[in-house]
Short mmCIF file of C-alpha atoms in Angstrom, two decimals:
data_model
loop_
_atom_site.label_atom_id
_atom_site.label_comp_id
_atom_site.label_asym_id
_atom_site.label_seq_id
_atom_site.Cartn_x
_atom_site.Cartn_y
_atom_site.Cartn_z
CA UNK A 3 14.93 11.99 5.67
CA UNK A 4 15.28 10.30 2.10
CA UNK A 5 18.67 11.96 0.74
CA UNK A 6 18.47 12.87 -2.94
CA UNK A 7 19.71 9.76 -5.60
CA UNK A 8 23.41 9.97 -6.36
CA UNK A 9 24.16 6.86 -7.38
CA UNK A 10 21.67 5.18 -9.74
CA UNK A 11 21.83 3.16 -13.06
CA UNK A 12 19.48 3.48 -15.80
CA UNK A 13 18.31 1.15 -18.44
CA UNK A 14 15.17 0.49 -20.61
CA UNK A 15 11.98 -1.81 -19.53
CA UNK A 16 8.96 -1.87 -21.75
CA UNK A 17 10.20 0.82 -23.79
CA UNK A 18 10.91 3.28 -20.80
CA UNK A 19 14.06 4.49 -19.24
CA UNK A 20 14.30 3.24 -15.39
CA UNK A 21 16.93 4.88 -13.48
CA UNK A 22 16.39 3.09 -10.19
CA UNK A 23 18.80 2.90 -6.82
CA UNK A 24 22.42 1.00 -7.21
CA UNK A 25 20.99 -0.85 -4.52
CA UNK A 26 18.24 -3.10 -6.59
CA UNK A 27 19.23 -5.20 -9.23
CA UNK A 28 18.36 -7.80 -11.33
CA UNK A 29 14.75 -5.98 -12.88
CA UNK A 30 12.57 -7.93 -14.55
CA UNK A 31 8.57 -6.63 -15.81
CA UNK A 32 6.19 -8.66 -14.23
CA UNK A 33 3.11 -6.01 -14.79
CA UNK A 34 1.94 -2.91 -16.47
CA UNK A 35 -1.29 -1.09 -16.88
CA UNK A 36 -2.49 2.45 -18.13
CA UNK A 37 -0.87 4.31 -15.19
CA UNK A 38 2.34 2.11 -14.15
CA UNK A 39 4.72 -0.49 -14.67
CA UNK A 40 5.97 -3.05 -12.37
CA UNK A 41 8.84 -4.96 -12.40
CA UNK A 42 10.63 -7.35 -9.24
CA UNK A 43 14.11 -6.34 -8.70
CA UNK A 44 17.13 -7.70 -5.92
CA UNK A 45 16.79 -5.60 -2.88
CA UNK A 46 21.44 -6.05 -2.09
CA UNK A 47 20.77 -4.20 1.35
CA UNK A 48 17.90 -6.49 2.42
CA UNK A 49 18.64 -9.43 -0.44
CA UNK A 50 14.78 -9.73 -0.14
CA UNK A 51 12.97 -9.45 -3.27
CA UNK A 52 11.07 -6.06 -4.24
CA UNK A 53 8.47 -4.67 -6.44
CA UNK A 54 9.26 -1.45 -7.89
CA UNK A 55 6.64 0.36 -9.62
CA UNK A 56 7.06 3.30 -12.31
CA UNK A 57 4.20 5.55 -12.96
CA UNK A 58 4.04 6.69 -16.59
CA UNK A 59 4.36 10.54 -16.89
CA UNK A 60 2.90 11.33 -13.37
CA UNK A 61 2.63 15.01 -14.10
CA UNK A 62 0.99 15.22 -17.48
CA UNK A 63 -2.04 16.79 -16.35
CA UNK A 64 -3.67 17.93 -13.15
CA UNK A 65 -5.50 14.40 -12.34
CA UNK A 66 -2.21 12.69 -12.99
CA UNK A 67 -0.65 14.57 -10.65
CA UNK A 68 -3.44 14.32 -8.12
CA UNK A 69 -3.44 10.56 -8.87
CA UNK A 70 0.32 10.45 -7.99
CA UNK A 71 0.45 12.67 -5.27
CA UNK A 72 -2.72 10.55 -3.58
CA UNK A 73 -1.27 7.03 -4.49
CA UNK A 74 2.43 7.95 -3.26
CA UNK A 75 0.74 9.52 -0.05
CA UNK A 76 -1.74 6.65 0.86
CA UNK A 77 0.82 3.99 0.50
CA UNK A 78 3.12 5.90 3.09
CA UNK A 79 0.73 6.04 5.73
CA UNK A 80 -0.32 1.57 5.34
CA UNK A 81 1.96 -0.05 8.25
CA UNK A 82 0.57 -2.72 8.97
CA UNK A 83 2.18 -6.05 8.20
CA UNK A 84 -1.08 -7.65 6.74
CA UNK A 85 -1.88 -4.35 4.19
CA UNK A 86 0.81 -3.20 1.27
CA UNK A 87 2.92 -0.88 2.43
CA UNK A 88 6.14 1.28 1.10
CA UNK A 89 9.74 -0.07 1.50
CA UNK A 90 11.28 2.71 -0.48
CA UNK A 91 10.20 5.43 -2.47
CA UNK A 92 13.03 7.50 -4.55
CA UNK A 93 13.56 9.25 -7.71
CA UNK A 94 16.95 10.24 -9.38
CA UNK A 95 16.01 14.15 -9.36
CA UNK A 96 18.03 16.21 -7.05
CA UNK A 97 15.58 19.39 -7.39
CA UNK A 98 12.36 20.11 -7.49
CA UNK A 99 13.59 21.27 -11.03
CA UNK A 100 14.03 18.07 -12.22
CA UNK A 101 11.64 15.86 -10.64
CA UNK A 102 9.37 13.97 -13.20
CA UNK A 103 9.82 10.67 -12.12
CA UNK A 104 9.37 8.80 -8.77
CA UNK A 105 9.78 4.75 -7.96
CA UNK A 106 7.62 3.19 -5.49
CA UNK A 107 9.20 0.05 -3.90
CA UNK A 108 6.97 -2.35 -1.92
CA UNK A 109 7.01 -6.17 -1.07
CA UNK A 110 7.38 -8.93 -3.39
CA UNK A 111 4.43 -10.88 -3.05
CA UNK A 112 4.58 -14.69 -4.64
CA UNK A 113 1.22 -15.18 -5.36
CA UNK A 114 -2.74 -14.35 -4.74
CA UNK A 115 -4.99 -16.51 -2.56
CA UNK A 116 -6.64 -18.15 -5.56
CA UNK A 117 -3.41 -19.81 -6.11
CA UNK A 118 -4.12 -22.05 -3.09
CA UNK A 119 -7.68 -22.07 -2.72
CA UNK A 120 -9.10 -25.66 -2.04
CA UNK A 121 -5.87 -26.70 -0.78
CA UNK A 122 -5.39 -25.43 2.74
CA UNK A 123 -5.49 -27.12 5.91
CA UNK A 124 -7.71 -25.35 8.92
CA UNK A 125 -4.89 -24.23 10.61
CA UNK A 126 -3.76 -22.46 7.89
CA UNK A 127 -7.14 -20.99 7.00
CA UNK A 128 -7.41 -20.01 10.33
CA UNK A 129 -4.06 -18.11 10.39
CA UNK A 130 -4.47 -16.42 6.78
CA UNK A 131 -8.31 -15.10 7.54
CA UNK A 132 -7.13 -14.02 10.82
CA UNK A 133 -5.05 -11.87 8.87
CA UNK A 134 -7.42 -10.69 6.53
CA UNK A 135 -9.39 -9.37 9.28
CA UNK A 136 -6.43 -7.68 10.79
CA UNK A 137 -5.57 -5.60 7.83
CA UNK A 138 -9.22 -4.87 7.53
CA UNK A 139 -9.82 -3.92 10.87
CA UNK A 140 -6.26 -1.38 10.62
CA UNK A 141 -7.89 0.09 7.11
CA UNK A 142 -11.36 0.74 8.68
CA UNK A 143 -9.30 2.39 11.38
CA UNK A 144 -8.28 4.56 8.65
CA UNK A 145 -11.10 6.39 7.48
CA UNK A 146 -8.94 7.60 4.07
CA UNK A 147 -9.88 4.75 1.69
CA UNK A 148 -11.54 5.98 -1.39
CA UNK A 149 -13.73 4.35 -4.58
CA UNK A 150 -11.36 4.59 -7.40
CA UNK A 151 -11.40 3.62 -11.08
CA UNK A 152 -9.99 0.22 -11.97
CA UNK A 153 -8.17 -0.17 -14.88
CA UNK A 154 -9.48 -3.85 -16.22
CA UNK A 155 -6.54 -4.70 -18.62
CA UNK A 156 -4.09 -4.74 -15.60
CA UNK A 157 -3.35 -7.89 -13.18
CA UNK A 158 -0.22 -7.82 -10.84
CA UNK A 159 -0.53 -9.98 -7.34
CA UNK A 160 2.85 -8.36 -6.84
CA UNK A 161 1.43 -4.66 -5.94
CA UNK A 162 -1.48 -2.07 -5.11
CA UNK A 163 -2.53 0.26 -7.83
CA UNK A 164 -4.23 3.06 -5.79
CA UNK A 165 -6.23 5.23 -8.58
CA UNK A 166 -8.19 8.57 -8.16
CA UNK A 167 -10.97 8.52 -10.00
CA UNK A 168 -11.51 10.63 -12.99
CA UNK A 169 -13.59 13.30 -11.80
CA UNK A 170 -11.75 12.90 -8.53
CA UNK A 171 -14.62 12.20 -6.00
CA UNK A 172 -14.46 10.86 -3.05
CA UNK A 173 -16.53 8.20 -1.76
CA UNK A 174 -17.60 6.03 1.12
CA UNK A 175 -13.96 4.32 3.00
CA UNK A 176 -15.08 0.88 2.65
CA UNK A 177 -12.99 -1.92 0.42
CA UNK A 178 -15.48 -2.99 -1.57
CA UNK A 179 -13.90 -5.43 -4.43
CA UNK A 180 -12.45 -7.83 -1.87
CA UNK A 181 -11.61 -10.69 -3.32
CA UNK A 182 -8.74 -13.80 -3.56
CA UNK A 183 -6.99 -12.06 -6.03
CA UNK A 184 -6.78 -8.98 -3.84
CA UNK A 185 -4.93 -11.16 -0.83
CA UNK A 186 -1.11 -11.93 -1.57
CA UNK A 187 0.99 -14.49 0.30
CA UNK A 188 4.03 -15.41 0.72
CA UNK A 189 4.88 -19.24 0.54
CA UNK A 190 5.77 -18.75 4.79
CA UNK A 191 2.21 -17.78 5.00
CA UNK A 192 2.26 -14.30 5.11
CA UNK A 193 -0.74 -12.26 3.57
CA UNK A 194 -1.42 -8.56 2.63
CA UNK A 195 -4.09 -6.82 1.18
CA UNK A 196 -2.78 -5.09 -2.02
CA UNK A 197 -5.53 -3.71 -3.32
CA UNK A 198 -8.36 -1.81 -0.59
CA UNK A 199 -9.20 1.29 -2.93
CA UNK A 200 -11.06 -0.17 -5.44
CA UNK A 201 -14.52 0.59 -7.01
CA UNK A 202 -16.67 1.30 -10.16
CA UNK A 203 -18.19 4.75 -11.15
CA UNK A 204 -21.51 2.88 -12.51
CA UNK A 205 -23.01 -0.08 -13.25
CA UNK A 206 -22.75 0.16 -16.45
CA UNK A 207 -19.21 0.03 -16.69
CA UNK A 208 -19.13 -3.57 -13.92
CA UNK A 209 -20.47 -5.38 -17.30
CA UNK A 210 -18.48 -8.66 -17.65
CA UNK A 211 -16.22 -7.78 -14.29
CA UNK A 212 -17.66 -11.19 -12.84
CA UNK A 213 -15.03 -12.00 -9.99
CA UNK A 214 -16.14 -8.59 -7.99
CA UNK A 215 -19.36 -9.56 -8.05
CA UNK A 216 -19.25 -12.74 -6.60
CA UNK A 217 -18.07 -10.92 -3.19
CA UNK A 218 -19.74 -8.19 -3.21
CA UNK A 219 -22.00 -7.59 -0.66
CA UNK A 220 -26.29 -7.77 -1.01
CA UNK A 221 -26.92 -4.59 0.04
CA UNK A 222 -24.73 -3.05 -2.80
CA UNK A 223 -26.26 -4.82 -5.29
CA UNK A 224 -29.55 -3.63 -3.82
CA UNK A 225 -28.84 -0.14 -3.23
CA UNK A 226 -28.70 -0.29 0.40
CA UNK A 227 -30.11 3.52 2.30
CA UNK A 228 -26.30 3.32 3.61
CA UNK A 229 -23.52 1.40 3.46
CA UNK A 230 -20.86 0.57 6.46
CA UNK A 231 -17.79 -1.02 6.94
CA UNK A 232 -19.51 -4.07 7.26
CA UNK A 233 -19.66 -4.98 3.14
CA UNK A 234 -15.85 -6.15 3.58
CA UNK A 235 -17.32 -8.34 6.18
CA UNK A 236 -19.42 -10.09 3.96
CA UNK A 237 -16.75 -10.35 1.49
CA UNK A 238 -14.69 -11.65 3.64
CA UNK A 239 -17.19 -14.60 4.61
CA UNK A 240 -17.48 -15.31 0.92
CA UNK A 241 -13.51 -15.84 0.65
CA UNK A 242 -13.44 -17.74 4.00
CA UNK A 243 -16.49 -20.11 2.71
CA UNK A 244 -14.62 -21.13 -0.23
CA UNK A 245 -11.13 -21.33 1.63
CA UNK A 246 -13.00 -24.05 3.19
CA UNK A 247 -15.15 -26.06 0.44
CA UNK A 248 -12.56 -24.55 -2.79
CA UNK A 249 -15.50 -23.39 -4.28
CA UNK A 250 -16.79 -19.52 -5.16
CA UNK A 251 -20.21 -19.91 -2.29
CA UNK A 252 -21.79 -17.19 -4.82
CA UNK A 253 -21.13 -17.80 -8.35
CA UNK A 254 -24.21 -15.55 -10.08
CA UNK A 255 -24.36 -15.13 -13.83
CA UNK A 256 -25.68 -11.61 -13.24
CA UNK A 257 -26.77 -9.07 -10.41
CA UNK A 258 -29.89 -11.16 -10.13
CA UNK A 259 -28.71 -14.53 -10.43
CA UNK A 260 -25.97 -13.11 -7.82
CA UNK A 261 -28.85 -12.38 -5.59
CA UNK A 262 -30.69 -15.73 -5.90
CA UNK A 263 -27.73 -17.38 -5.28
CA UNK A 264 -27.22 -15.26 -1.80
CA UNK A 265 -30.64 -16.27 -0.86
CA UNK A 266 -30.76 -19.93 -1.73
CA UNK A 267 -28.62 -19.99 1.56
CA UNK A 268 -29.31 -17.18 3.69
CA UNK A 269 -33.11 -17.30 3.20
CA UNK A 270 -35.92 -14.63 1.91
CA UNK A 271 -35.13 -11.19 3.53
CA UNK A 272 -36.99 -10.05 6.67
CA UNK A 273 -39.43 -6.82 5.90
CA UNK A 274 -36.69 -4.82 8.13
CA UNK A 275 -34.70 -5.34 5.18
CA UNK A 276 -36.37 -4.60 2.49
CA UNK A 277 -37.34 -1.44 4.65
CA UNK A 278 -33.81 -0.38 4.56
CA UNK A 279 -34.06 -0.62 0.34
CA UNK A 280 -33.35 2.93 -1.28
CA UNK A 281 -34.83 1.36 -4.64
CA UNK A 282 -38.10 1.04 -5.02
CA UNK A 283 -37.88 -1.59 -7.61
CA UNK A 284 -35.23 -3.24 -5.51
CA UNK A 285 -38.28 -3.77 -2.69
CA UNK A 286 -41.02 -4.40 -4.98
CA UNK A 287 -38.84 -6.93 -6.73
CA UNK A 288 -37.42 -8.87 -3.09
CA UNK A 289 -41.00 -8.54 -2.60
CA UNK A 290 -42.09 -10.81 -5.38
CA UNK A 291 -39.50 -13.67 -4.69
CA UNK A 292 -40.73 -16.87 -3.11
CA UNK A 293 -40.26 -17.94 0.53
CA UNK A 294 -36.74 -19.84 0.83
CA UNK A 295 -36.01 -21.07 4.32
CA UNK A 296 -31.91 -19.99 5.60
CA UNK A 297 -29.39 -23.38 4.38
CA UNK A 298 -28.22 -24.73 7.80
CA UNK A 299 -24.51 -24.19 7.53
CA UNK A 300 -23.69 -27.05 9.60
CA UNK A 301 -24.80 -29.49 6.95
CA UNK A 302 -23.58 -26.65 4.29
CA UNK A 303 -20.03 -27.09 5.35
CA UNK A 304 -19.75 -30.72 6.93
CA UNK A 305 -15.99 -30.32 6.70
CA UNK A 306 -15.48 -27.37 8.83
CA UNK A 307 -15.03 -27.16 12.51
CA UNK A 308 -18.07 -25.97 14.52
CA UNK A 309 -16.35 -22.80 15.16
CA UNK A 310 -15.47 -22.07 11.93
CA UNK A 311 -19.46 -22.64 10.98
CA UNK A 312 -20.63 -19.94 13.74
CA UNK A 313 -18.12 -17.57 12.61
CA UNK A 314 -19.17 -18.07 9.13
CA UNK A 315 -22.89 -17.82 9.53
CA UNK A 316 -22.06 -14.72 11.77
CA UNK A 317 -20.09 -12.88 8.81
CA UNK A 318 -22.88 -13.80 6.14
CA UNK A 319 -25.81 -12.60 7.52
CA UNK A 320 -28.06 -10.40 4.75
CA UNK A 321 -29.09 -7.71 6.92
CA UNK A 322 -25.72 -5.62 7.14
CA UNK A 323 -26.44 -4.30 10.30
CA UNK A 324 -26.20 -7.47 12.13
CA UNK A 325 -23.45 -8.41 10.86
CA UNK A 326 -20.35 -8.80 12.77
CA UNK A 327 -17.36 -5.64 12.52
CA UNK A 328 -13.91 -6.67 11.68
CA UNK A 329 -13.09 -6.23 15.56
CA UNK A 330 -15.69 -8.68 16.65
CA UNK A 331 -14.66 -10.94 14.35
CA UNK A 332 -11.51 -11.07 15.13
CA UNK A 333 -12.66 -11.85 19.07
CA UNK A 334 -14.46 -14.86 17.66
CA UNK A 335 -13.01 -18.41 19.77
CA UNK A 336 -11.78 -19.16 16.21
CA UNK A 337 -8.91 -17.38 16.59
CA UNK A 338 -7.80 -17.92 19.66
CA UNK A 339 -4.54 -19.55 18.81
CA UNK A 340 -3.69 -16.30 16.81
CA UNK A 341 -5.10 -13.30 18.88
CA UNK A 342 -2.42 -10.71 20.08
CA UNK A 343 -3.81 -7.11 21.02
CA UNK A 344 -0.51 -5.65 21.49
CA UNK A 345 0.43 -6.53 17.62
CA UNK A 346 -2.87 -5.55 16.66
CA UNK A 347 -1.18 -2.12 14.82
CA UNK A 348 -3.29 1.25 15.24
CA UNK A 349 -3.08 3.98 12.57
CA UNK A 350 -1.85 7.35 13.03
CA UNK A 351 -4.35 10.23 11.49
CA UNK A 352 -4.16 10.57 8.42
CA UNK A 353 -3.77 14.25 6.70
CA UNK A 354 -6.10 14.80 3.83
CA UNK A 355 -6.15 17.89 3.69
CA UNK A 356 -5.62 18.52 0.23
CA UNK A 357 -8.07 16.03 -1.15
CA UNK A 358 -11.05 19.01 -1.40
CA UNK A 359 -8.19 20.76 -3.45
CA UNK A 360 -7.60 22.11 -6.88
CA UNK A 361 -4.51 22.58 -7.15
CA UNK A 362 -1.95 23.08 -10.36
CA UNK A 363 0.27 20.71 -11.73
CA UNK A 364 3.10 22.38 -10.14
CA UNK A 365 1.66 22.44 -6.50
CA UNK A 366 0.75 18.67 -7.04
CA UNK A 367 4.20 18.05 -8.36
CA UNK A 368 5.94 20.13 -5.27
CA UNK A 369 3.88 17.86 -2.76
CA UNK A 370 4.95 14.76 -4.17
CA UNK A 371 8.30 16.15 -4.37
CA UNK A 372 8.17 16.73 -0.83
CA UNK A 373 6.71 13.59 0.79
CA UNK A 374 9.29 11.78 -1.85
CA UNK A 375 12.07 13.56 0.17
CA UNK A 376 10.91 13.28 3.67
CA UNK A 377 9.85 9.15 3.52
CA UNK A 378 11.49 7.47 6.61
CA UNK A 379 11.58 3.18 5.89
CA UNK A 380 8.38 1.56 8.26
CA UNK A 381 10.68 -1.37 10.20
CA UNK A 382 7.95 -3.45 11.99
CA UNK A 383 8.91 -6.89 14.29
CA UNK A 384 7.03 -9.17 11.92
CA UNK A 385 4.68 -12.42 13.64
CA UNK A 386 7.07 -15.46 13.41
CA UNK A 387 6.01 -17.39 10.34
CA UNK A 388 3.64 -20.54 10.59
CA UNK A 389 5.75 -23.90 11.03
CA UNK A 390 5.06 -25.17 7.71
CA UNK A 391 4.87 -23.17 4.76
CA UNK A 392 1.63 -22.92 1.97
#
């Protein structure tokens, strides 16, 4: 049960008044957007390092609350070592009275994976995707992950920003904007996946969000009859390709450039493909594109291991449904120095009941009030940390 705040102490960041737990010290901004600011703070129970984020006014409005309610809710139920999680969550109200503010505390993270991209040995490729595909594989398990609206001015590797979208829909429970700046590790070569919500409402609104694109999978940009979990998969290969080479494998100027550079190495689509094609312009225009024979990925990526080329070609394969889940993936040779079912975390079920609901600012505000005051800490026996660190 998470007792009430007694003893806090309160002083301004960014123009706002924190009044955060005796027990971190030492605050310091490191990140703020249009919902939330973050700042790292001295954990003096732990004397690990935190982020603490403060949502701005979280009950202004009913899709505020909603927004608050779903973010504080989702992050309770990620425990998995390899997906951002909560270490704390408090708020210096004592009543539902006085409750307008709540403090989410999660890991300090020191950095994305673009920070070391082109510099990492294969056993330390091999030990970060493997955990890639673990936190995938637990957020699939899921089922609760929903598109959300990004908010484009805001970059943090230390935290998640889970976001309801506007007209608070909810969508297919895939990732969908994997990508290096999503992963964060830790210099003993730890990783978590600190952002698995995101999306975009339309086109439109993707103009000039280049990194996204660059992972996103073919039959998104097509307009695929259906998507699965599979599109992380494919992301995922993209990241692992350019863990290996330090180079983005897909680097298009635009959706179509995007998909000639996909099939300069996977080859022309097979008619099953195109079959699968909601848009008819999308088929009429695969349609019109030259033969190009599939890039042997041997020769592609000289450098890598043979292993590490079969899993690769086996992750980016255009036609979704033969691509490989996050499971099989992760039963690949490739990881064999890694694999451990019994740490291999399953999720409980997760209540969403009140998604479908529309529901006052007052009954959003008593909900977060209550899962505020009833958060019990995740302790997990973490894997023991690579030999040498990133």
């Amino acid at each position: 049960m998470n007792d009430p705040q007694t003893h806090s102490s309160r002083q301004d960041i960014e123009n706002t008044v924190w009044e955060v737990r005796e027990r971190y010290v030492n605050l310091s901004p490191i990140g703020s957007g249009a919902y939330g600011t973050v700042c790292s703070a001295m954990d003096r129970r732990t004397g690990n390092k935190v982020a603490i984020k403060k949502l701005y006014r979280p009950f202004q409005s009913e899709i505020f609350a909603k927004r608050a309610y779903r973010e504080l809710k989702l992050l309770k139920h990620m425990k998995h070592e390899n997906v951002i999680g909560l270490i704390d969550v408090f708020t210096p109200a004592l009543t539902l009275d006085g409750f307008h503010d709540f403090y989410l505390v999660m890991p300090f993270m020191d950095a994305d994976l673009n920070k070391v991209m082109g510099r990492l040995s294969e056993d330390r490729i091999q030990y970060l995707l493997y955990q890639i595909l673990r936190g995938i594989k637990y957020i699939h398990s899921t089922g609760i992950i929903h598109r959300m609206l990004p908010d484009r001015h805001f970059y943090c590797p230390q935290v998640s920003l889970l976001r309801v979208s506007a007209n608070n829909k909810i969508s297919i429970n895939l990732l969908q904007d994997l990508k290096p700046g999503n992963l964060a590790i830790n210099k003993d070569c730890g990783l978590k996946i600190i952002d698995f919500g995101l999306a975009r409402h339309t086109d439109s609104e993707m103009t000039g969000y280049v990194v996204t694109r660059w992972y996103r999978a073919p039959e998104i940009i097509l307009n695929w009859r259906h998507y699965a979990q599979s599109v992380d998969i494919w992301s995922v290969g993209c990241i692992f390709a350019e863990m290996i080479t330090g180079k983005i494998l897909f680097k298009g100027k635009d959706y179509l450039d995007q998909l000639a550079q996909i099939m300069k190495i996977t080859g022309t689509p097979s008619s099953d493909f195109i079959q699968k094609l909601d848009s008819m312009e999308a088929r009429n225009y695969i349609r019109t594109l030259p033969y190009i024979k599939k890039k042997d990925f041997t020769s592609l990526f000289s450098n890598a291991s043979p292993l590490a080329v079969d899993l690769l070609e086996k992750m980016l394969v255009l036609d979704a449904d033969k691509r490989l889940s996050a499971a099989e993936a992760l039963s690949h040779p490739y990881f064999e120095p890694f694999r451990d079912l019994e740490e291999e975390t399953k999720p409980e079920p997760f209540d969403d009941s009140l998604d479908q609901l529309k529901l006052s600012v007052d009954l959003w505000k008593r909900h977060a009030f209550q899962e505020v005051m009833n958060f019990a800490p995740f302790s997990s026996l973490h894997k023991r940390p690579m030999e040498t660190a990133l």
